[in-house]
PDB file of C-alpha atoms and ligand atoms in Angstrom:
ATOM      1  CA  UNK F  66      40.391-120.475  54.574  1.00 50.00           C
ATOM      2  CA  UNK F  67      37.020-121.720  53.324  1.00 48.00           C
ATOM      3  CA  UNK F  68      36.188-121.375  49.688  1.00 67.00           C
ATOM      4  CA  UNK F  69      33.942-118.370  50.104  1.00 76.00           C
ATOM      5  CA  UNK F  70      34.217-114.633  49.875  1.00 85.00           C
ATOM      6  CA  UNK F  71      35.440-112.839  52.978  1.00 88.00           C
ATOM      7  CA  UNK F  72      35.223-109.064  53.331  1.00 89.00           C
ATOM      8  CA  UNK F  73      38.530-107.467  54.388  1.00 89.00           C
ATOM      9  CA  UNK F  74      38.910-104.867  57.167  1.00 89.00           C
ATOM     10  CA  UNK F  75      39.030-102.002  54.649  1.00 88.00           C
ATOM     11  CA  UNK F  76      35.452-102.968  53.650  1.00 90.00           C
ATOM     12  CA  UNK F  77      36.559-102.535  50.018  1.00 93.00           C
ATOM     13  CA  UNK F  78      38.343-105.768  49.204  1.00 95.00           C
ATOM     14  CA  UNK F  79      36.912-109.227  49.517  1.00 95.00           C
ATOM     15  CA  UNK F  80      38.837-112.443  49.109  1.00 96.00           C
ATOM     16  CA  UNK F  81      37.883-115.801  47.640  1.00 96.00           C
ATOM     17  CA  UNK F  82      40.023-118.939  47.558  1.00 96.00           C
ATOM     18  CA  UNK F  83      39.697-120.251  43.984  1.00 96.00           C
ATOM     19  CA  UNK F  84      42.401-122.970  44.049  1.00 96.00           C
ATOM     20  CA  UNK F  85      45.119-124.057  46.484  1.00 96.00           C
ATOM     21  CA  UNK F  86      47.204-121.006  47.450  1.00 97.00           C
ATOM     22  CA  UNK F  87      45.320-118.920  44.882  1.00 97.00           C
ATOM     23  CA  UNK F  88      43.006-116.048  45.756  1.00 97.00           C
ATOM     24  CA  UNK F  89      40.698-113.787  43.848  1.00 97.00           C
ATOM     25  CA  UNK F  90      40.743-110.334  45.445  1.00 97.00           C
ATOM     26  CA  UNK F  91      37.696-108.319  44.444  1.00 96.00           C
ATOM     27  CA  UNK F  92      37.953-104.533  44.798  1.00 95.00           C
ATOM     28  CA  UNK F  93      34.330-103.727  45.636  1.00 93.00           C
ATOM     29  CA  UNK F  94      33.063-105.073  42.333  1.00 91.00           C
ATOM     30  CA  UNK F  95      35.276-102.687  40.324  1.00 92.00           C
ATOM     31  CA  UNK F  96      37.931-105.211  39.304  1.00 95.00           C
ATOM     32  CA  UNK F  97      39.642-108.449  40.310  1.00 97.00           C
ATOM     33  CA  UNK F  98      43.245-109.053  41.318  1.00 98.00           C
ATOM     34  CA  UNK F  99      44.660-112.546  41.765  1.00 98.00           C
ATOM     35  CA  UNK F 100      47.258-113.650  44.291  1.00 98.00           C
ATOM     36  CA  UNK F 101      49.258-116.787  43.468  1.00 98.00           C
ATOM     37  CA  UNK F 102      51.433-118.012  46.307  1.00 98.00           C
ATOM     38  CA  UNK F 103      54.508-120.210  45.789  1.00 98.00           C
ATOM     39  CA  UNK F 104      57.084-121.507  48.285  1.00 98.00           C
ATOM     40  CA  UNK F 105      59.426-118.536  47.854  1.00 98.00           C
ATOM     41  CA  UNK F 106      57.329-115.658  46.636  1.00 98.00           C
ATOM     42  CA  UNK F 107      53.874-114.616  45.529  1.00 98.00           C
ATOM     43  CA  UNK F 108      52.649-113.130  42.283  1.00 98.00           C
ATOM     44  CA  UNK F 109      49.939-110.492  42.373  1.00 98.00           C
ATOM     45  CA  UNK F 110      48.177-110.230  39.039  1.00 98.00           C
ATOM     46  CA  UNK F 111      46.721-106.698  38.728  1.00 98.00           C
ATOM     47  CA  UNK F 112      46.259-104.155  41.464  1.00 98.00           C
ATOM     48  CA  UNK F 113      42.705-102.822  41.107  1.00 97.00           C
ATOM     49  CA  UNK F 114      41.764 -99.177  40.755  1.00 96.00           C
ATOM     50  CA  UNK F 115      43.386 -98.056  43.992  1.00 95.00           C
ATOM     51  CA  UNK F 116      40.530 -97.862  46.499  1.00 94.00           C
ATOM     52  CA  UNK F 117      40.940 -99.320  49.997  1.00 94.00           C
ATOM     53  CA  UNK F 118      44.132-100.911  51.295  1.00 95.00           C
ATOM     54  CA  UNK F 119      45.363-103.555  48.875  1.00 97.00           C
ATOM     55  CA  UNK F 120      48.714-103.960  50.602  1.00 96.00           C
ATOM     56  CA  UNK F 121      47.098-104.813  53.924  1.00 95.00           C
ATOM     57  CA  UNK F 122      44.779-107.271  52.157  1.00 96.00           C
ATOM     58  CA  UNK F 123      47.691-109.010  50.435  1.00 97.00           C
ATOM     59  CA  UNK F 124      49.804-109.098  53.592  1.00 96.00           C
ATOM     60  CA  UNK F 125      46.965-110.805  55.435  1.00 95.00           C
ATOM     61  CA  UNK F 126      47.241-113.642  52.893  1.00 96.00           C
ATOM     62  CA  UNK F 127      51.025-114.068  52.649  1.00 97.00           C
ATOM     63  CA  UNK F 128      54.264-113.087  54.400  1.00 97.00           C
ATOM     64  CA  UNK F 129      56.301-113.815  51.268  1.00 98.00           C
ATOM     65  CA  UNK F 130      57.717-111.144  48.953  1.00 98.00           C
ATOM     66  CA  UNK F 131      55.126-110.117  46.374  1.00 98.00           C
ATOM     67  CA  UNK F 132      55.788-109.338  42.718  1.00 98.00           C
ATOM     68  CA  UNK F 133      53.131-107.206  41.037  1.00 98.00           C
ATOM     69  CA  UNK F 134      52.363-107.829  37.375  1.00 98.00           C
ATOM     70  CA  UNK F 135      49.617-106.377  35.183  1.00 98.00           C
ATOM     71  CA  UNK F 136      47.438-108.053  32.573  1.00 98.00           C
ATOM     72  CA  UNK F 137      47.295-104.639  30.913  1.00 97.00           C
ATOM     73  CA  UNK F 138      47.835-100.984  31.698  1.00 97.00           C
ATOM     74  CA  UNK F 139      44.406 -99.547  32.472  1.00 97.00           C
ATOM     75  CA  UNK F 140      43.566 -97.663  35.660  1.00 96.00           C
ATOM     76  CA  UNK F 141      41.253-100.313  37.110  1.00 96.00           C
ATOM     77  CA  UNK F 142      44.130-102.822  36.980  1.00 98.00           C
ATOM     78  CA  UNK F 143      47.122-100.554  37.569  1.00 98.00           C
ATOM     79  CA  UNK F 144      45.625 -98.102  40.099  1.00 97.00           C
ATOM     80  CA  UNK F 145      46.980 -99.943  43.152  1.00 97.00           C
ATOM     81  CA  UNK F 146      50.554-100.238  41.823  1.00 98.00           C
ATOM     82  CA  UNK F 147      52.013 -97.733  44.259  1.00 98.00           C
ATOM     83  CA  UNK F 148      51.378-100.173  47.087  1.00 97.00           C
ATOM     84  CA  UNK F 149      54.533-101.833  45.721  1.00 98.00           C
ATOM     85  CA  UNK F 150      58.030-100.676  44.794  1.00 98.00           C
ATOM     86  CA  UNK F 151      57.909-102.149  41.310  1.00 98.00           C
ATOM     87  CA  UNK F 152      55.358-103.351  38.813  1.00 98.00           C
ATOM     88  CA  UNK F 153      55.620-105.188  35.542  1.00 98.00           C
ATOM     89  CA  UNK F 154      53.652-104.974  32.329  1.00 98.00           C
ATOM     90  CA  UNK F 155      54.192-105.951  28.708  1.00 97.00           C
ATOM     91  CA  UNK F 156      56.429-103.722  26.599  1.00 95.00           C
ATOM     92  CA  UNK F 157      53.622-103.188  24.056  1.00 96.00           C
ATOM     93  CA  UNK F 158      51.663-101.267  26.715  1.00 97.00           C
ATOM     94  CA  UNK F 159      54.571 -98.873  27.207  1.00 97.00           C
ATOM     95  CA  UNK F 160      52.930 -96.019  25.282  1.00 96.00           C
ATOM     96  CA  UNK F 161      51.605 -92.607  26.219  1.00 97.00           C
ATOM     97  CA  UNK F 162      47.971 -93.580  25.661  1.00 95.00           C
ATOM     98  CA  UNK F 163      48.201 -96.347  28.279  1.00 96.00           C
ATOM     99  CA  UNK F 164      50.161 -94.128  30.648  1.00 96.00           C
ATOM    100  CA  UNK F 165      47.245 -91.701  30.566  1.00 96.00           C
ATOM    101  CA  UNK F 166      44.677 -94.492  30.884  1.00 95.00           C
ATOM    102  CA  UNK F 167      46.473 -95.869  33.954  1.00 96.00           C
ATOM    103  CA  UNK F 168      47.144 -92.494  35.605  1.00 96.00           C
ATOM    104  CA  UNK F 169      46.151 -91.516  39.109  1.00 94.00           C
ATOM    105  CA  UNK F 170      43.727 -89.033  37.569  1.00 95.00           C
ATOM    106  CA  UNK F 171      42.020 -91.844  35.630  1.00 96.00           C
ATOM    107  CA  UNK F 172      41.731 -93.928  38.822  1.00 95.00           C
ATOM    108  CA  UNK F 173      40.317 -90.993  40.755  1.00 93.00           C
ATOM    109  CA  UNK F 174      37.711 -90.312  38.070  1.00 93.00           C
ATOM    110  CA  UNK F 175      36.728 -93.958  37.956  1.00 92.00           C
ATOM    111  CA  UNK F 176      36.270 -93.962  41.762  1.00 90.00           C
ATOM    112  CA  UNK F 177      34.062 -90.892  41.404  1.00 89.00           C
ATOM    113  CA  UNK F 178      32.216 -92.315  38.413  1.00 86.00           C
ATOM    114  CA  UNK F 179      30.981 -95.322  40.356  1.00 84.00           C
ATOM    115  CA  UNK F 180      28.742 -92.930  42.294  1.00 82.00           C
ATOM    116  CA  UNK F 181      29.616 -94.938  45.381  1.00 83.00           C
ATOM    117  CA  UNK F 182      31.536 -94.008  48.460  1.00 80.00           C
ATOM    118  CA  UNK F 183      35.011 -94.722  47.023  1.00 83.00           C
ATOM    119  CA  UNK F 184      38.127 -92.662  47.239  1.00 86.00           C
ATOM    120  CA  UNK F 185      41.515 -93.280  45.683  1.00 91.00           C
ATOM    121  CA  UNK F 186      43.662 -93.876  48.771  1.00 92.00           C
ATOM    122  CA  UNK F 187      47.202 -92.645  49.391  1.00 93.00           C
ATOM    123  CA  UNK F 188      49.920 -95.214  48.605  1.00 95.00           C
ATOM    124  CA  UNK F 189      53.308 -95.762  50.259  1.00 95.00           C
ATOM    125  CA  UNK F 190      55.530 -95.965  47.119  1.00 96.00           C
ATOM    126  CA  UNK F 191      56.007 -94.692  43.619  1.00 97.00           C
ATOM    127  CA  UNK F 192      56.296 -97.963  41.743  1.00 97.00           C
ATOM    128  CA  UNK F 193      58.999 -98.309  39.105  1.00 98.00           C
ATOM    129  CA  UNK F 194      57.980 -99.985  35.877  1.00 97.00           C
ATOM    130  CA  UNK F 195      59.553-103.165  34.574  1.00 97.00           C
ATOM    131  CA  UNK F 196      58.743-104.269  31.038  1.00 97.00           C
ATOM    132  CA  UNK F 197      57.959-107.907  30.236  1.00 94.00           C
ATOM    133  CA  UNK F 198      59.395-109.782  27.336  1.00 88.00           C
ATOM    134  CA  UNK F 199      57.357-112.525  25.686  1.00 88.00           C
ATOM    135  CA  UNK F 200      59.698-115.123  27.139  1.00 88.00           C
ATOM    136  CA  UNK F 201      59.319-114.050  30.781  1.00 92.00           C
ATOM    137  CA  UNK F 202      58.622-116.802  33.308  1.00 96.00           C
ATOM    138  CA  UNK F 203      57.745-116.241  36.945  1.00 97.00           C
ATOM    139  CA  UNK F 204      59.231-118.834  39.284  1.00 97.00           C
ATOM    140  CA  UNK F 205      57.461-118.645  42.616  1.00 98.00           C
ATOM    141  CA  UNK F 206      59.097-121.703  44.181  1.00 97.00           C
ATOM    142  CA  UNK F 207      57.363-124.971  43.289  1.00 96.00           C
ATOM    143  CA  UNK F 208      55.083-122.999  41.011  1.00 97.00           C
ATOM    144  CA  UNK F 209      55.743-121.601  37.553  1.00 97.00           C
ATOM    145  CA  UNK F 210      53.673-118.957  35.815  1.00 98.00           C
ATOM    146  CA  UNK F 211      54.167-118.123  32.148  1.00 97.00           C
ATOM    147  CA  UNK F 212      52.849-115.210  30.168  1.00 95.00           C
ATOM    148  CA  UNK F 213      51.429-114.994  26.706  1.00 95.00           C
ATOM    149  CA  UNK F 214      50.987-111.667  24.875  1.00 94.00           C
ATOM    150  CA  UNK F 215      47.511-111.671  23.387  1.00 94.00           C
ATOM    151  CA  UNK F 216      46.904-108.314  21.705  1.00 90.00           C
ATOM    152  CA  UNK F 217      43.293-107.726  22.497  1.00 82.00           C
ATOM    153  CA  UNK F 218      41.855-105.123  24.729  1.00 88.00           C
ATOM    154  CA  UNK F 219      45.243-103.313  24.692  1.00 94.00           C
ATOM    155  CA  UNK F 220      48.268-104.053  22.506  1.00 94.00           C
ATOM    156  CA  UNK F 221      50.245-105.344  25.464  1.00 96.00           C
ATOM    157  CA  UNK F 222      47.482-107.419  27.055  1.00 96.00           C
ATOM    158  CA  UNK F 223      48.833-110.642  28.486  1.00 97.00           C
ATOM    159  CA  UNK F 224      47.334-113.843  29.783  1.00 97.00           C
ATOM    160  CA  UNK F 225      49.091-115.494  32.722  1.00 98.00           C
ATOM    161  CA  UNK F 226      49.208-119.287  32.682  1.00 98.00           C
ATOM    162  CA  UNK F 227      49.679-121.118  35.956  1.00 97.00           C
ATOM    163  CA  UNK F 228      51.088-124.593  35.317  1.00 93.00           C
ATOM    164  CA  UNK F 229      50.346-125.940  38.788  1.00 93.00           C
ATOM    165  CA  UNK F 230      46.622-125.167  39.018  1.00 95.00           C
ATOM    166  CA  UNK F 231      45.888-125.029  35.291  1.00 97.00           C
ATOM    167  CA  UNK F 232      44.298-121.648  35.712  1.00 98.00           C
ATOM    168  CA  UNK F 233      44.737-118.774  33.304  1.00 98.00           C
ATOM    169  CA  UNK F 234      44.159-115.123  34.045  1.00 98.00           C
ATOM    170  CA  UNK F 235      42.839-113.260  31.043  1.00 96.00           C
ATOM    171  CA  UNK F 236      42.474-109.700  32.348  1.00 95.00           C
ATOM    172  CA  UNK F 237      40.055-107.825  30.105  1.00 93.00           C
ATOM    173  CA  UNK F 238      40.952-109.646  26.904  1.00 92.00           C
ATOM    174  CA  UNK F 239      38.012-111.952  27.369  1.00 89.00           C
ATOM    175  CA  UNK F 240      35.593-110.917  30.075  1.00 81.00           C
ATOM    176  CA  UNK F 241      31.917-110.223  30.617  1.00 74.00           C
ATOM    177  CA  UNK F 242      32.221-106.682  29.294  1.00 73.00           C
ATOM    178  CA  UNK F 243      34.690-106.449  26.491  1.00 79.00           C
ATOM    179  CA  UNK F 244      35.625-102.869  25.702  1.00 80.00           C
ATOM    180  CA  UNK F 245      37.400-102.180  22.440  1.00 79.00           C
ATOM    181  CA  UNK F 246      36.266 -98.589  22.038  1.00 74.00           C
ATOM    182  CA  UNK F 247      38.864 -96.799  24.189  1.00 81.00           C
ATOM    183  CA  UNK F 248      41.857 -95.041  22.604  1.00 84.00           C
ATOM    184  CA  UNK F 249      44.697 -97.546  22.271  1.00 88.00           C
ATOM    185  CA  UNK F 250      42.398-100.578  22.132  1.00 86.00           C
ATOM    186  CA  UNK F 251      42.857-103.035  19.321  1.00 87.00           C
ATOM    187  CA  UNK F 252      40.180-103.436  16.665  1.00 83.00           C
ATOM    188  CA  UNK F 253      37.783-106.380  16.683  1.00 83.00           C
ATOM    189  CA  UNK F 254      39.805-107.828  13.802  1.00 86.00           C
ATOM    190  CA  UNK F 255      43.030-107.632  15.808  1.00 89.00           C
ATOM    191  CA  UNK F 256      41.328-108.990  18.914  1.00 90.00           C
ATOM    192  CA  UNK F 257      39.775-112.092  17.309  1.00 91.00           C
ATOM    193  CA  UNK F 258      42.893-114.289  16.773  1.00 94.00           C
ATOM    194  CA  UNK F 259      43.912-113.819  20.424  1.00 94.00           C
ATOM    195  CA  UNK F 260      40.440-114.629  21.679  1.00 95.00           C
ATOM    196  CA  UNK F 261      40.483-117.784  19.556  1.00 96.00           C
ATOM    197  CA  UNK F 262      43.874-118.712  20.987  1.00 96.00           C
ATOM    198  CA  UNK F 263      42.496-118.324  24.502  1.00 96.00           C
ATOM    199  CA  UNK F 264      39.471-120.425  23.570  1.00 97.00           C
ATOM    200  CA  UNK F 265      41.712-123.183  22.209  1.00 97.00           C
ATOM    201  CA  UNK F 266      43.442-123.405  25.595  1.00 96.00           C
ATOM    202  CA  UNK F 267      40.292-123.562  27.660  1.00 96.00           C
ATOM    203  CA  UNK F 268      40.127-127.374  27.780  1.00 95.00           C
ATOM    204  CA  UNK F 269      43.443-127.313  29.592  1.00 97.00           C
ATOM    205  CA  UNK F 270      43.127-124.073  31.559  1.00 97.00           C
ATOM    206  CA  UNK F 271      40.209-122.713  33.542  1.00 97.00           C
ATOM    207  CA  UNK F 272      39.890-118.978  32.865  1.00 96.00           C
ATOM    208  CA  UNK F 273      39.490-116.128  35.333  1.00 96.00           C
ATOM    209  CA  UNK F 274      39.054-112.581  34.085  1.00 94.00           C
ATOM    210  CA  UNK F 275      39.481-109.080  35.445  1.00 95.00           C
ATOM    211  CA  UNK F 276      35.893-108.290  36.348  1.00 91.00           C
ATOM    212  CA  UNK F 277      32.636-109.667  37.783  1.00 87.00           C
ATOM    213  CA  UNK F 278      32.905-113.013  39.566  1.00 89.00           C
ATOM    214  CA  UNK F 279      36.124-113.829  37.772  1.00 92.00           C
ATOM    215  CA  UNK F 280      35.329-117.201  36.251  1.00 92.00           C
ATOM    216  CA  UNK F 281      34.569-117.110  32.539  1.00 91.00           C
ATOM    217  CA  UNK F 282      33.311-120.235  30.780  1.00 89.00           C
ATOM    218  CA  UNK F 283      34.188-121.614  27.380  1.00 91.00           C
ATOM    219  CA  UNK F 284      30.617-120.944  26.235  1.00 87.00           C
ATOM    220  CA  UNK F 285      30.949-117.283  27.129  1.00 85.00           C
ATOM    221  CA  UNK F 286      34.174-116.910  25.158  1.00 90.00           C
ATOM    222  CA  UNK F 287      32.564-118.714  22.208  1.00 89.00           C
ATOM    223  CA  UNK F 288      29.683-116.244  22.401  1.00 82.00           C
ATOM    224  CA  UNK F 289      32.075-113.273  22.492  1.00 84.00           C
ATOM    225  CA  UNK F 290      33.909-114.585  19.424  1.00 88.00           C
ATOM    226  CA  UNK F 291      30.617-115.123  17.625  1.00 85.00           C
ATOM    227  CA  UNK F 292      29.608-111.516  18.378  1.00 79.00           C
ATOM    228  CA  UNK F 293      32.990-110.265  17.132  1.00 82.00           C
ATOM    229  CA  UNK F 294      32.615-112.198  13.892  1.00 85.00           C
ATOM    230  CA  UNK F 295      29.104-110.843  13.418  1.00 80.00           C
ATOM    231  CA  UNK F 296      30.381-107.284  13.829  1.00 74.00           C
ATOM    232  CA  UNK F 297      33.081-107.892  11.216  1.00 78.00           C
ATOM    233  CA  UNK F 298      30.461-109.314   8.874  1.00 80.00           C
ATOM    234  CA  UNK F 299      28.652-105.987   9.198  1.00 70.00           C
ATOM    235  CA  UNK F 300      25.824-107.160  11.412  1.00 66.00           C
ATOM    236  CA  UNK F 301      24.541-104.578  13.860  1.00 62.00           C
ATOM    237  CA  UNK F 302      24.231-105.775  17.408  1.00 58.00           C
ATOM    238  CA  UNK F 303      20.921-105.755  19.155  1.00 53.00           C
ATOM    239  CA  UNK F 304      20.421-105.296  22.867  1.00 49.00           C
ATOM    240  CA  UNK F 305      18.434-108.239  24.186  1.00 41.00           C
ATOM    241  CA  UNK F 306      17.000-107.282  27.556  1.00 39.00           C
ATOM    242  CA  UNK F 307      19.114-108.530  30.444  1.00 36.00           C
ATOM    243  CA  UNK F 308      20.665-111.321  28.437  1.00 35.00           C
ATOM    244  CA  UNK F 309      23.394-111.042  25.853  1.00 39.00           C
ATOM    245  CA  UNK F 310      23.913-107.543  24.614  1.00 41.00           C
ATOM    246  CA  UNK F 311      26.054-106.816  21.590  1.00 46.00           C
ATOM    247  CA  UNK F 312      26.390-103.226  20.440  1.00 46.00           C
ATOM    248  CA  UNK F 313      28.832-102.200  17.782  1.00 45.00           C
ATOM    249  CA  UNK F 314      29.428 -98.478  17.862  1.00 44.00           C
ATOM    250  CA  UNK F 315      29.801 -97.134  14.348  1.00 40.00           C
ATOM    251  CA  UNK F 316      31.556 -94.004  15.571  1.00 40.00           C
ATOM    252  CA  UNK F 317      34.589 -96.158  16.146  1.00 39.00           C
ATOM    253  CA  UNK F 318      34.451 -97.967  12.770  1.00 40.00           C
ATOM    254  CA  UNK F 319      35.402-101.532  13.541  1.00 43.00           C
ATOM    255  CA  UNK F 320      36.361-100.631  17.090  1.00 46.00           C
ATOM    256  CA  UNK F 321      33.347-101.726  19.018  1.00 51.00           C
ATOM    257  CA  UNK F 322      31.966-102.333  22.405  1.00 56.00           C
ATOM    258  CA  UNK F 323      30.827-105.878  22.907  1.00 60.00           C
ATOM    259  CA  UNK F 324      28.838-106.105  26.054  1.00 55.00           C
ATOM    260  CA  UNK F 325      28.333-109.606  27.112  1.00 49.00           C
ATOM    261  CA  UNK F 326      26.155-109.976  30.132  1.00 41.00           C
ATOM    262  CA  UNK F 327      25.702-113.378  31.652  1.00 38.00           C
ATOM    263  CA  UNK F 328      22.147-114.638  31.381  1.00 33.00           C
ATOM    264  CA  UNK F 329      20.870-114.935  34.942  1.00 27.00           C
TER     265      UNK F 329
HETATM  266 ZN1   ZN E 141      40.946-102.654  30.734  1.00 72.75          ZN
END
């Protein structure tokens, strides 16, 4: 497959080859999933919000058994879980607040909220949850993926590290639009050490996040960290046109929205 985006038959998902046997699956600009294919099985990182036919999209890319894992338990990453019999997420996301935020109702409202022609589609299974431990390793056959719990966006947010391609998948912990204002989100103070840990690994690992075009550069993460530190120092963010926008929301004390929009 050429290294370009191809629209799938459901007209919702598009697929981009980002490394050998590694695909970014974009659910109509709502969120990204990533499919990592080994010799024996494949790992699907996140499942989108649940529009279109994710299962068909994945099966067009691999015949191997697929294990679904989540970077965190929010509806735009967990909404497609019932395409599979089981799904895994970190034990620290096993709380009521995240159950609500990853519910079918949340996915349906998000579909509606886009104002576009999306519907939450019917799924074949009712996926059973499996909780990760910090030591979990995913052996795909000739390819090993590790996880690292980085409390950030949610308490159980994890980053997946792929040894073979030196890619890491950061979910929403560092992305273009960092949200820390939802119930259950960590504070900026709790988020910062994890973001710095991710930054320290970015010479070795290229980072792909849960939204937009996926790739997130070291400079962007540095900028996010800078914004976070400014918020903690009491500085109020200022929207700057279509460039970088940082906006701490005082209604949430130190829980803030940091909107980081790539300068075009
Ligand atoms: Zn999220």
